[in-house]
Amino acid sequence: MKKKTRNIELLRVIKSIIPSLVFVIIFWCVKLYEVYSSTSLSEFGLLPMNIKKIYGVFTMPFLHKNWGHLWSNTFPILLMGSGITYYYRDKWHWIYLWIFLISGSLTWLIGRESFHIGASGIVYGFAFFILASAVIKKVPSLMAFSLLIIFLYGSIIWGFFPQFYPHENISWEGHLMGAVAGVITAYRYSYYGPQRKKYSWDYEDEDDDGDCEETDDKNEESLDQEMTAENSKTENTNKIQINYEIISKEKK
């Protein structure tokens, strides 16, 4: 039984790697084509606020400046993309698409007037999707995975600040918009994927809250009854006083 469970889990992990692996293979094939054909496809990147180059929203992640640029995006895409596919088996393709489109569209809106290329925006989108999901859901396994991402790629935070890379023309807009896309997508799909388990004490707390509310209602009800009783006594007392005055007058 344990062996069967292990095999099922291994198969799930392997299946989770496939989508991000396909993306990475396409990245490498595009770069190989550029190298062996001695051409540059950078002009097919994203050119902000240019309606004729709007297709760059889709083509930007598949283009890279050099081998170093491609290599730096390969492993993060593989690791984080596989993690997203693993935890969101039914929705991973929508999550990919949301991050893909939102990051590209926002970069097209606010980016500098130059060609933006590379999958770094997707890397930031994946990273911040995982981090935001861990904070929202508080699922132990997802939180552990997010800590691994922080440990391995925590330095990506400096990619928001171009002054730290004075000799590199980085697309900080793409990085920032990728992060924004990741957080938005995490909120959008917070009700999908792994969810925090509820334990017996969680239900006990809820019951205690309910008991407190019920007790408060009873106290309020008894207080109302006491006030009503006091009012009725006061009314009766007033009636007795009036009758007494009348009787005393008759006696006179």
PDB file of C-alpha atoms in Angstrom:
ATOM      1  CA  MET A   1       0.000   0.000   0.000  1.00  0.00           C
ATOM      2  CA  LYS A   2       2.800   2.411   0.929  1.00  0.00           C
ATOM      3  CA  LYS A   3       4.672   1.500  -2.246  1.00  0.00           C
ATOM      4  CA  LYS A   4       1.584   2.176  -4.340  1.00  0.00           C
ATOM      5  CA  THR A   5       1.101   5.554  -2.651  1.00  0.00           C
ATOM      6  CA  ARG A   6       4.759   6.370  -3.247  1.00  0.00           C
ATOM      7  CA  ASN A   7       4.438   5.496  -6.936  1.00  0.00           C
ATOM      8  CA  ILE A   8       1.333   7.658  -7.299  1.00  0.00           C
ATOM      9  CA  GLU A   9       3.122  10.579  -5.645  1.00  0.00           C
ATOM     10  CA  LEU A  10       6.183  10.111  -7.864  1.00  0.00           C
ATOM     11  CA  LEU A  11       3.979  10.077 -10.960  1.00  0.00           C
ATOM     12  CA  ARG A  12       2.306  13.279  -9.792  1.00  0.00           C
ATOM     13  CA  VAL A  13       5.696  14.967  -9.337  1.00  0.00           C
ATOM     14  CA  ILE A  14       6.832  13.890 -12.817  1.00  0.00           C
ATOM     15  CA  LYS A  15       3.623  15.180 -14.374  1.00  0.00           C
ATOM     16  CA  SER A  16       4.085  18.480 -12.536  1.00  0.00           C
ATOM     17  CA  ILE A  17       7.475  19.035 -14.163  1.00  0.00           C
ATOM     18  CA  ILE A  18       6.248  18.600 -17.746  1.00  0.00           C
ATOM     19  CA  PRO A  19       4.509  21.998 -18.371  1.00  0.00           C
ATOM     20  CA  SER A  20       7.407  24.142 -17.130  1.00  0.00           C
ATOM     21  CA  LEU A  21       9.882  21.847 -18.884  1.00  0.00           C
ATOM     22  CA  VAL A  22       8.064  22.424 -22.180  1.00  0.00           C
ATOM     23  CA  PHE A  23       8.369  26.192 -21.701  1.00  0.00           C
ATOM     24  CA  VAL A  24      12.082  25.930 -20.946  1.00  0.00           C
ATOM     25  CA  ILE A  25      12.679  23.742 -24.014  1.00  0.00           C
ATOM     26  CA  ILE A  26      10.984  26.379 -26.191  1.00  0.00           C
ATOM     27  CA  PHE A  27      13.200  29.082 -24.630  1.00  0.00           C
ATOM     28  CA  TRP A  28      16.307  27.108 -25.486  1.00  0.00           C
ATOM     29  CA  CYS A  29      15.139  26.251 -29.001  1.00  0.00           C
ATOM     30  CA  VAL A  30      14.545  29.939 -29.757  1.00  0.00           C
ATOM     31  CA  LYS A  31      18.015  30.833 -28.488  1.00  0.00           C
ATOM     32  CA  LEU A  32      19.637  28.020 -30.474  1.00  0.00           C
ATOM     33  CA  TYR A  33      17.875  29.262 -33.589  1.00  0.00           C
ATOM     34  CA  GLU A  34      19.244  32.779 -33.004  1.00  0.00           C
ATOM     35  CA  VAL A  35      22.782  31.475 -32.515  1.00  0.00           C
ATOM     36  CA  TYR A  36      22.895  29.102 -35.475  1.00  0.00           C
ATOM     37  CA  SER A  37      21.113  31.487 -37.839  1.00  0.00           C
ATOM     38  CA  SER A  38      23.216  34.446 -36.640  1.00  0.00           C
ATOM     39  CA  THR A  39      20.091  36.544 -36.183  1.00  0.00           C
ATOM     40  CA  SER A  40      18.539  38.428 -33.298  1.00  0.00           C
ATOM     41  CA  LEU A  41      14.839  38.222 -32.553  1.00  0.00           C
ATOM     42  CA  SER A  42      14.917  41.020 -29.980  1.00  0.00           C
ATOM     43  CA  GLU A  43      12.810  43.221 -32.255  1.00  0.00           C
ATOM     44  CA  PHE A  44       9.955  40.800 -31.563  1.00  0.00           C
ATOM     45  CA  GLY A  45      10.104  41.673 -27.878  1.00  0.00           C
ATOM     46  CA  LEU A  46       7.689  43.927 -26.030  1.00  0.00           C
ATOM     47  CA  LEU A  47       7.752  47.615 -26.986  1.00  0.00           C
ATOM     48  CA  PRO A  48       5.621  49.563 -24.467  1.00  0.00           C
ATOM     49  CA  MET A  49       2.716  51.692 -25.688  1.00  0.00           C
ATOM     50  CA  ASN A  50       3.267  50.636 -29.291  1.00  0.00           C
ATOM     51  CA  ILE A  51       0.068  49.076 -30.568  1.00  0.00           C
ATOM     52  CA  LYS A  52       1.859  47.480 -33.521  1.00  0.00           C
ATOM     53  CA  LYS A  53       4.121  45.611 -31.094  1.00  0.00           C
ATOM     54  CA  ILE A  54       1.363  44.499 -28.734  1.00  0.00           C
ATOM     55  CA  TYR A  55       2.176  40.901 -29.655  1.00  0.00           C
ATOM     56  CA  GLY A  56       5.294  41.370 -27.521  1.00  0.00           C
ATOM     57  CA  VAL A  57       3.101  40.577 -24.499  1.00  0.00           C
ATOM     58  CA  PHE A  58       3.147  36.978 -25.757  1.00  0.00           C
ATOM     59  CA  THR A  59       6.622  36.773 -27.315  1.00  0.00           C
ATOM     60  CA  MET A  60       8.715  38.602 -24.689  1.00  0.00           C
ATOM     61  CA  PRO A  61       9.240  35.609 -22.316  1.00  0.00           C
ATOM     62  CA  PHE A  62      10.618  33.417 -25.116  1.00  0.00           C
ATOM     63  CA  LEU A  63      13.449  35.793 -26.070  1.00  0.00           C
ATOM     64  CA  HIS A  64      16.723  36.201 -24.163  1.00  0.00           C
ATOM     65  CA  LYS A  65      19.716  38.478 -24.536  1.00  0.00           C
ATOM     66  CA  ASN A  66      22.405  35.806 -24.126  1.00  0.00           C
ATOM     67  CA  TRP A  67      23.097  32.383 -22.658  1.00  0.00           C
ATOM     68  CA  GLY A  68      23.620  33.828 -19.182  1.00  0.00           C
ATOM     69  CA  HIS A  69      20.243  35.531 -19.308  1.00  0.00           C
ATOM     70  CA  LEU A  70      18.587  32.308 -20.447  1.00  0.00           C
ATOM     71  CA  TRP A  71      20.404  30.192 -17.879  1.00  0.00           C
ATOM     72  CA  SER A  72      19.390  32.478 -14.995  1.00  0.00           C
ATOM     73  CA  ASN A  73      15.710  31.994 -15.884  1.00  0.00           C
ATOM     74  CA  THR A  74      15.813  28.270 -16.628  1.00  0.00           C
ATOM     75  CA  PHE A  75      15.993  26.736 -13.148  1.00  0.00           C
ATOM     76  CA  PRO A  76      13.604  29.186 -11.434  1.00  0.00           C
ATOM     77  CA  ILE A  77      10.981  28.504 -14.112  1.00  0.00           C
ATOM     78  CA  LEU A  78      11.479  24.752 -13.751  1.00  0.00           C
ATOM     79  CA  LEU A  79      11.312  24.726  -9.952  1.00  0.00           C
ATOM     80  CA  MET A  80       8.553  27.246  -9.334  1.00  0.00           C
ATOM     81  CA  GLY A  81       6.506  26.262 -12.370  1.00  0.00           C
ATOM     82  CA  SER A  82       6.621  22.615 -11.280  1.00  0.00           C
ATOM     83  CA  GLY A  83       5.573  23.609  -7.758  1.00  0.00           C
ATOM     84  CA  ILE A  84       2.573  25.544  -9.044  1.00  0.00           C
ATOM     85  CA  THR A  85       1.542  22.643 -11.272  1.00  0.00           C
ATOM     86  CA  TYR A  86       1.933  20.229  -8.337  1.00  0.00           C
ATOM     87  CA  TYR A  87      -0.198  22.221  -5.906  1.00  0.00           C
ATOM     88  CA  TYR A  88      -2.761  23.435  -8.452  1.00  0.00           C
ATOM     89  CA  ARG A  89      -3.319  20.371 -10.602  1.00  0.00           C
ATOM     90  CA  ASP A  90      -6.631  21.573 -12.049  1.00  0.00           C
ATOM     91  CA  LYS A  91      -5.877  25.294 -12.380  1.00  0.00           C
ATOM     92  CA  TRP A  92      -2.156  25.563 -13.161  1.00  0.00           C
ATOM     93  CA  HIS A  93      -2.753  26.451 -16.831  1.00  0.00           C
ATOM     94  CA  TRP A  94      -5.021  29.353 -15.830  1.00  0.00           C
ATOM     95  CA  ILE A  95      -2.485  30.541 -13.264  1.00  0.00           C
ATOM     96  CA  TYR A  96       0.263  30.461 -15.912  1.00  0.00           C
ATOM     97  CA  LEU A  97      -1.970  32.393 -18.308  1.00  0.00           C
ATOM     98  CA  TRP A  98      -2.970  35.041 -15.763  1.00  0.00           C
ATOM     99  CA  ILE A  99       0.634  35.712 -14.749  1.00  0.00           C
ATOM    100  CA  PHE A 100       1.714  35.657 -18.399  1.00  0.00           C
ATOM    101  CA  LEU A 101      -0.911  38.168 -19.573  1.00  0.00           C
ATOM    102  CA  ILE A 102      -1.061  40.486 -16.555  1.00  0.00           C
ATOM    103  CA  SER A 103       2.714  40.895 -16.264  1.00  0.00           C
ATOM    104  CA  GLY A 104       3.104  41.494 -20.010  1.00  0.00           C
ATOM    105  CA  SER A 105       0.152  43.872 -20.287  1.00  0.00           C
ATOM    106  CA  LEU A 106       1.193  45.999 -17.312  1.00  0.00           C
ATOM    107  CA  THR A 107       4.770  46.170 -18.571  1.00  0.00           C
ATOM    108  CA  TRP A 108       3.424  47.300 -21.951  1.00  0.00           C
ATOM    109  CA  LEU A 109       1.553  50.093 -20.161  1.00  0.00           C
ATOM    110  CA  ILE A 110       4.310  51.462 -17.902  1.00  0.00           C
ATOM    111  CA  GLY A 111       7.599  50.291 -19.441  1.00  0.00           C
ATOM    112  CA  ARG A 112      10.296  52.469 -20.955  1.00  0.00           C
ATOM    113  CA  GLU A 113      10.336  52.915 -24.712  1.00  0.00           C
ATOM    114  CA  SER A 114      12.730  50.084 -25.507  1.00  0.00           C
ATOM    115  CA  PHE A 115      12.416  46.400 -26.303  1.00  0.00           C
ATOM    116  CA  HIS A 116      11.800  44.257 -23.233  1.00  0.00           C
ATOM    117  CA  ILE A 117      12.771  40.591 -23.530  1.00  0.00           C
ATOM    118  CA  GLY A 118      13.175  37.632 -21.204  1.00  0.00           C
ATOM    119  CA  ALA A 119      11.164  35.412 -18.875  1.00  0.00           C
ATOM    120  CA  SER A 120      12.230  37.284 -15.738  1.00  0.00           C
ATOM    121  CA  GLY A 121       8.743  38.755 -15.381  1.00  0.00           C
ATOM    122  CA  ILE A 122       7.341  35.221 -15.297  1.00  0.00           C
ATOM    123  CA  VAL A 123       9.944  34.225 -12.684  1.00  0.00           C
ATOM    124  CA  TYR A 124       8.860  37.130 -10.472  1.00  0.00           C
ATOM    125  CA  GLY A 125       5.224  36.281 -11.114  1.00  0.00           C
ATOM    126  CA  PHE A 126       5.728  32.657 -10.076  1.00  0.00           C
ATOM    127  CA  ALA A 127       7.774  33.617  -6.998  1.00  0.00           C
ATOM    128  CA  PHE A 128       5.283  36.164  -5.685  1.00  0.00           C
ATOM    129  CA  PHE A 129       2.352  33.901  -6.494  1.00  0.00           C
ATOM    130  CA  ILE A 130       3.877  31.189  -4.285  1.00  0.00           C
ATOM    131  CA  LEU A 131       4.758  33.622  -1.483  1.00  0.00           C
ATOM    132  CA  ALA A 132       1.344  35.325  -1.506  1.00  0.00           C
ATOM    133  CA  SER A 133      -0.464  31.969  -1.634  1.00  0.00           C
ATOM    134  CA  ALA A 134       1.514  30.742   1.380  1.00  0.00           C
ATOM    135  CA  VAL A 135       0.586  33.858   3.366  1.00  0.00           C
ATOM    136  CA  ILE A 136      -3.091  33.661   2.386  1.00  0.00           C
ATOM    137  CA  LYS A 137      -3.612  29.926   2.823  1.00  0.00           C
ATOM    138  CA  LYS A 138      -1.185  29.129   5.684  1.00  0.00           C
ATOM    139  CA  VAL A 139      -0.851  25.562   4.409  1.00  0.00           C
ATOM    140  CA  PRO A 140       2.302  24.048   6.001  1.00  0.00           C
ATOM    141  CA  SER A 141       3.616  22.354   2.848  1.00  0.00           C
ATOM    142  CA  LEU A 142       3.055  25.483   0.752  1.00  0.00           C
ATOM    143  CA  MET A 143       4.719  27.647   3.398  1.00  0.00           C
ATOM    144  CA  ALA A 144       7.719  25.303   3.423  1.00  0.00           C
ATOM    145  CA  PHE A 145       7.959  25.560  -0.364  1.00  0.00           C
ATOM    146  CA  SER A 146       7.787  29.363  -0.164  1.00  0.00           C
ATOM    147  CA  LEU A 147      10.636  29.366   2.381  1.00  0.00           C
ATOM    148  CA  LEU A 148      12.687  27.295  -0.060  1.00  0.00           C
ATOM    149  CA  ILE A 149      12.015  29.880  -2.776  1.00  0.00           C
ATOM    150  CA  ILE A 150      13.064  32.692  -0.431  1.00  0.00           C
ATOM    151  CA  PHE A 151      16.242  30.816   0.467  1.00  0.00           C
ATOM    152  CA  LEU A 152      17.178  30.141  -3.163  1.00  0.00           C
ATOM    153  CA  TYR A 153      15.938  33.285  -4.876  1.00  0.00           C
ATOM    154  CA  GLY A 154      15.414  35.875  -2.147  1.00  0.00           C
ATOM    155  CA  SER A 155      17.923  38.157  -3.841  1.00  0.00           C
ATOM    156  CA  ILE A 156      15.510  38.764  -6.729  1.00  0.00           C
ATOM    157  CA  ILE A 157      14.079  41.591  -4.636  1.00  0.00           C
ATOM    158  CA  TRP A 158      17.000  43.731  -5.824  1.00  0.00           C
ATOM    159  CA  GLY A 159      15.689  43.375  -9.365  1.00  0.00           C
ATOM    160  CA  PHE A 160      13.177  46.107  -8.549  1.00  0.00           C
ATOM    161  CA  PHE A 161      16.003  48.625  -8.195  1.00  0.00           C
ATOM    162  CA  PRO A 162      17.963  49.290 -11.411  1.00  0.00           C
ATOM    163  CA  GLN A 163      20.520  51.387  -9.520  1.00  0.00           C
ATOM    164  CA  PHE A 164      21.967  48.158  -8.136  1.00  0.00           C
ATOM    165  CA  TYR A 165      22.738  47.075 -11.717  1.00  0.00           C
ATOM    166  CA  PRO A 166      24.284  50.203 -13.258  1.00  0.00           C
ATOM    167  CA  HIS A 167      26.025  48.285 -16.040  1.00  0.00           C
ATOM    168  CA  GLU A 168      23.033  46.133 -16.972  1.00  0.00           C
ATOM    169  CA  ASN A 169      19.936  47.375 -18.749  1.00  0.00           C
ATOM    170  CA  ILE A 170      17.473  45.354 -16.671  1.00  0.00           C
ATOM    171  CA  SER A 171      13.718  45.562 -17.175  1.00  0.00           C
ATOM    172  CA  TRP A 172      12.774  46.473 -13.616  1.00  0.00           C
ATOM    173  CA  GLU A 173       9.275  47.269 -14.902  1.00  0.00           C
ATOM    174  CA  GLY A 174       8.914  43.672 -16.071  1.00  0.00           C
ATOM    175  CA  HIS A 175      10.111  42.417 -12.683  1.00  0.00           C
ATOM    176  CA  LEU A 176       7.746  44.678 -10.751  1.00  0.00           C
ATOM    177  CA  MET A 177       4.735  43.927 -12.928  1.00  0.00           C
ATOM    178  CA  GLY A 178       5.505  40.217 -12.727  1.00  0.00           C
ATOM    179  CA  ALA A 179       5.380  40.452  -8.929  1.00  0.00           C
ATOM    180  CA  VAL A 180       2.090  42.370  -9.100  1.00  0.00           C
ATOM    181  CA  ALA A 181       0.673  39.738 -11.454  1.00  0.00           C
ATOM    182  CA  GLY A 182       1.709  36.978  -9.042  1.00  0.00           C
ATOM    183  CA  VAL A 183      -0.021  38.589  -6.063  1.00  0.00           C
ATOM    184  CA  ILE A 184      -3.206  39.321  -8.034  1.00  0.00           C
ATOM    185  CA  THR A 185      -3.328  35.754  -9.309  1.00  0.00           C
ATOM    186  CA  ALA A 186      -2.730  34.367  -5.799  1.00  0.00           C
ATOM    187  CA  TYR A 187      -5.800  36.219  -4.519  1.00  0.00           C
ATOM    188  CA  ARG A 188      -7.817  35.177  -7.558  1.00  0.00           C
ATOM    189  CA  TYR A 189      -7.069  31.482  -6.992  1.00  0.00           C
ATOM    190  CA  SER A 190      -6.940  31.479  -3.192  1.00  0.00           C
ATOM    191  CA  TYR A 191      -9.942  29.120  -3.034  1.00  0.00           C
ATOM    192  CA  TYR A 192      -8.248  26.554  -5.267  1.00  0.00           C
ATOM    193  CA  GLY A 193      -5.332  24.247  -4.657  1.00  0.00           C
ATOM    194  CA  PRO A 194      -4.221  23.198  -1.154  1.00  0.00           C
ATOM    195  CA  GLN A 195      -6.316  24.428   1.760  1.00  0.00           C
ATOM    196  CA  ARG A 196      -5.500  24.579   5.452  1.00  0.00           C
ATOM    197  CA  LYS A 197      -6.931  21.651   7.394  1.00  0.00           C
ATOM    198  CA  LYS A 198      -9.293  22.407  10.242  1.00  0.00           C
ATOM    199  CA  TYR A 199      -8.545  20.629  13.493  1.00  0.00           C
ATOM    200  CA  SER A 200     -10.854  19.729  16.364  1.00  0.00           C
ATOM    201  CA  TRP A 201      -9.789  22.743  18.431  1.00  0.00           C
ATOM    202  CA  ASP A 202     -10.784  25.040  15.567  1.00  0.00           C
ATOM    203  CA  TYR A 203     -14.319  23.706  15.791  1.00  0.00           C
ATOM    204  CA  GLU A 204     -14.224  23.926  19.597  1.00  0.00           C
ATOM    205  CA  ASP A 205     -13.296  27.595  19.330  1.00  0.00           C
ATOM    206  CA  GLU A 206     -16.216  28.128  16.982  1.00  0.00           C
ATOM    207  CA  ASP A 207     -18.537  26.297  19.427  1.00  0.00           C
ATOM    208  CA  ASP A 208     -17.220  28.379  22.310  1.00  0.00           C
ATOM    209  CA  ASP A 209     -17.943  31.525  20.353  1.00  0.00           C
ATOM    210  CA  GLY A 210     -21.432  30.232  19.685  1.00  0.00           C
ATOM    211  CA  ASP A 211     -21.959  29.402  23.384  1.00  0.00           C
ATOM    212  CA  CYS A 212     -20.794  32.866  24.373  1.00  0.00           C
ATOM    213  CA  GLU A 213     -23.215  34.424  21.941  1.00  0.00           C
ATOM    214  CA  GLU A 214     -26.026  32.195  23.224  1.00  0.00           C
ATOM    215  CA  THR A 215     -25.190  33.072  26.848  1.00  0.00           C
ATOM    216  CA  ASP A 216     -25.166  36.753  25.990  1.00  0.00           C
ATOM    217  CA  ASP A 217     -28.570  36.390  24.354  1.00  0.00           C
ATOM    218  CA  LYS A 218     -29.920  34.621  27.446  1.00  0.00           C
ATOM    219  CA  ASN A 219     -28.503  37.285  29.737  1.00  0.00           C
ATOM    220  CA  GLU A 220     -30.066  40.004  27.628  1.00  0.00           C
ATOM    221  CA  GLU A 221     -33.378  38.146  27.641  1.00  0.00           C
ATOM    222  CA  SER A 222     -33.365  37.680  31.434  1.00  0.00           C
ATOM    223  CA  LEU A 223     -32.421  41.338  31.881  1.00  0.00           C
ATOM    224  CA  ASP A 224     -35.368  42.365  29.733  1.00  0.00           C
ATOM    225  CA  GLN A 225     -37.657  40.147  31.821  1.00  0.00           C
ATOM    226  CA  GLU A 226     -36.382  41.698  35.056  1.00  0.00           C
ATOM    227  CA  MET A 227     -36.902  45.199  33.700  1.00  0.00           C
ATOM    228  CA  THR A 228     -40.422  44.281  32.585  1.00  0.00           C
ATOM    229  CA  ALA A 229     -41.184  42.866  36.031  1.00  0.00           C
ATOM    230  CA  GLU A 230     -39.890  46.000  37.741  1.00  0.00           C
ATOM    231  CA  ASN A 231     -41.961  48.195  35.434  1.00  0.00           C
ATOM    232  CA  SER A 232     -45.078  46.181  36.182  1.00  0.00           C
ATOM    233  CA  LYS A 233     -44.397  46.452  39.929  1.00  0.00           C
ATOM    234  CA  THR A 234     -43.996  50.193  39.584  1.00  0.00           C
ATOM    235  CA  GLU A 235     -47.277  50.417  37.716  1.00  0.00           C
ATOM    236  CA  ASN A 236     -49.025  48.325  40.381  1.00  0.00           C
ATOM    237  CA  THR A 237     -47.532  50.488  43.126  1.00  0.00           C
ATOM    238  CA  ASN A 238     -48.736  53.606  41.385  1.00  0.00           C
ATOM    239  CA  LYS A 239     -52.237  52.113  41.130  1.00  0.00           C
ATOM    240  CA  ILE A 240     -52.262  51.276  44.841  1.00  0.00           C
ATOM    241  CA  GLN A 241     -51.215  54.795  45.733  1.00  0.00           C
ATOM    242  CA  ILE A 242     -53.985  56.281  43.617  1.00  0.00           C
ATOM    243  CA  ASN A 243     -56.602  53.961  45.111  1.00  0.00           C
ATOM    244  CA  TYR A 244     -55.393  54.784  48.593  1.00  0.00           C
ATOM    245  CA  GLU A 245     -55.787  58.490  47.998  1.00  0.00           C
ATOM    246  CA  ILE A 246     -59.332  57.971  46.718  1.00  0.00           C
ATOM    247  CA  ILE A 247     -60.230  55.800  49.686  1.00  0.00           C
ATOM    248  CA  SER A 248     -58.873  58.333  52.131  1.00  0.00           C
ATOM    249  CA  LYS A 249     -60.999  61.050  50.528  1.00  0.00           C
ATOM    250  CA  GLU A 250     -64.147  58.945  50.867  1.00  0.00           C
ATOM    251  CA  LYS A 251     -63.454  58.409  54.517  1.00  0.00           C
ATOM    252  CA  LYS A 252     -63.358  62.136  55.029  1.00  0.00           C
TER     253      LYS A 252
END
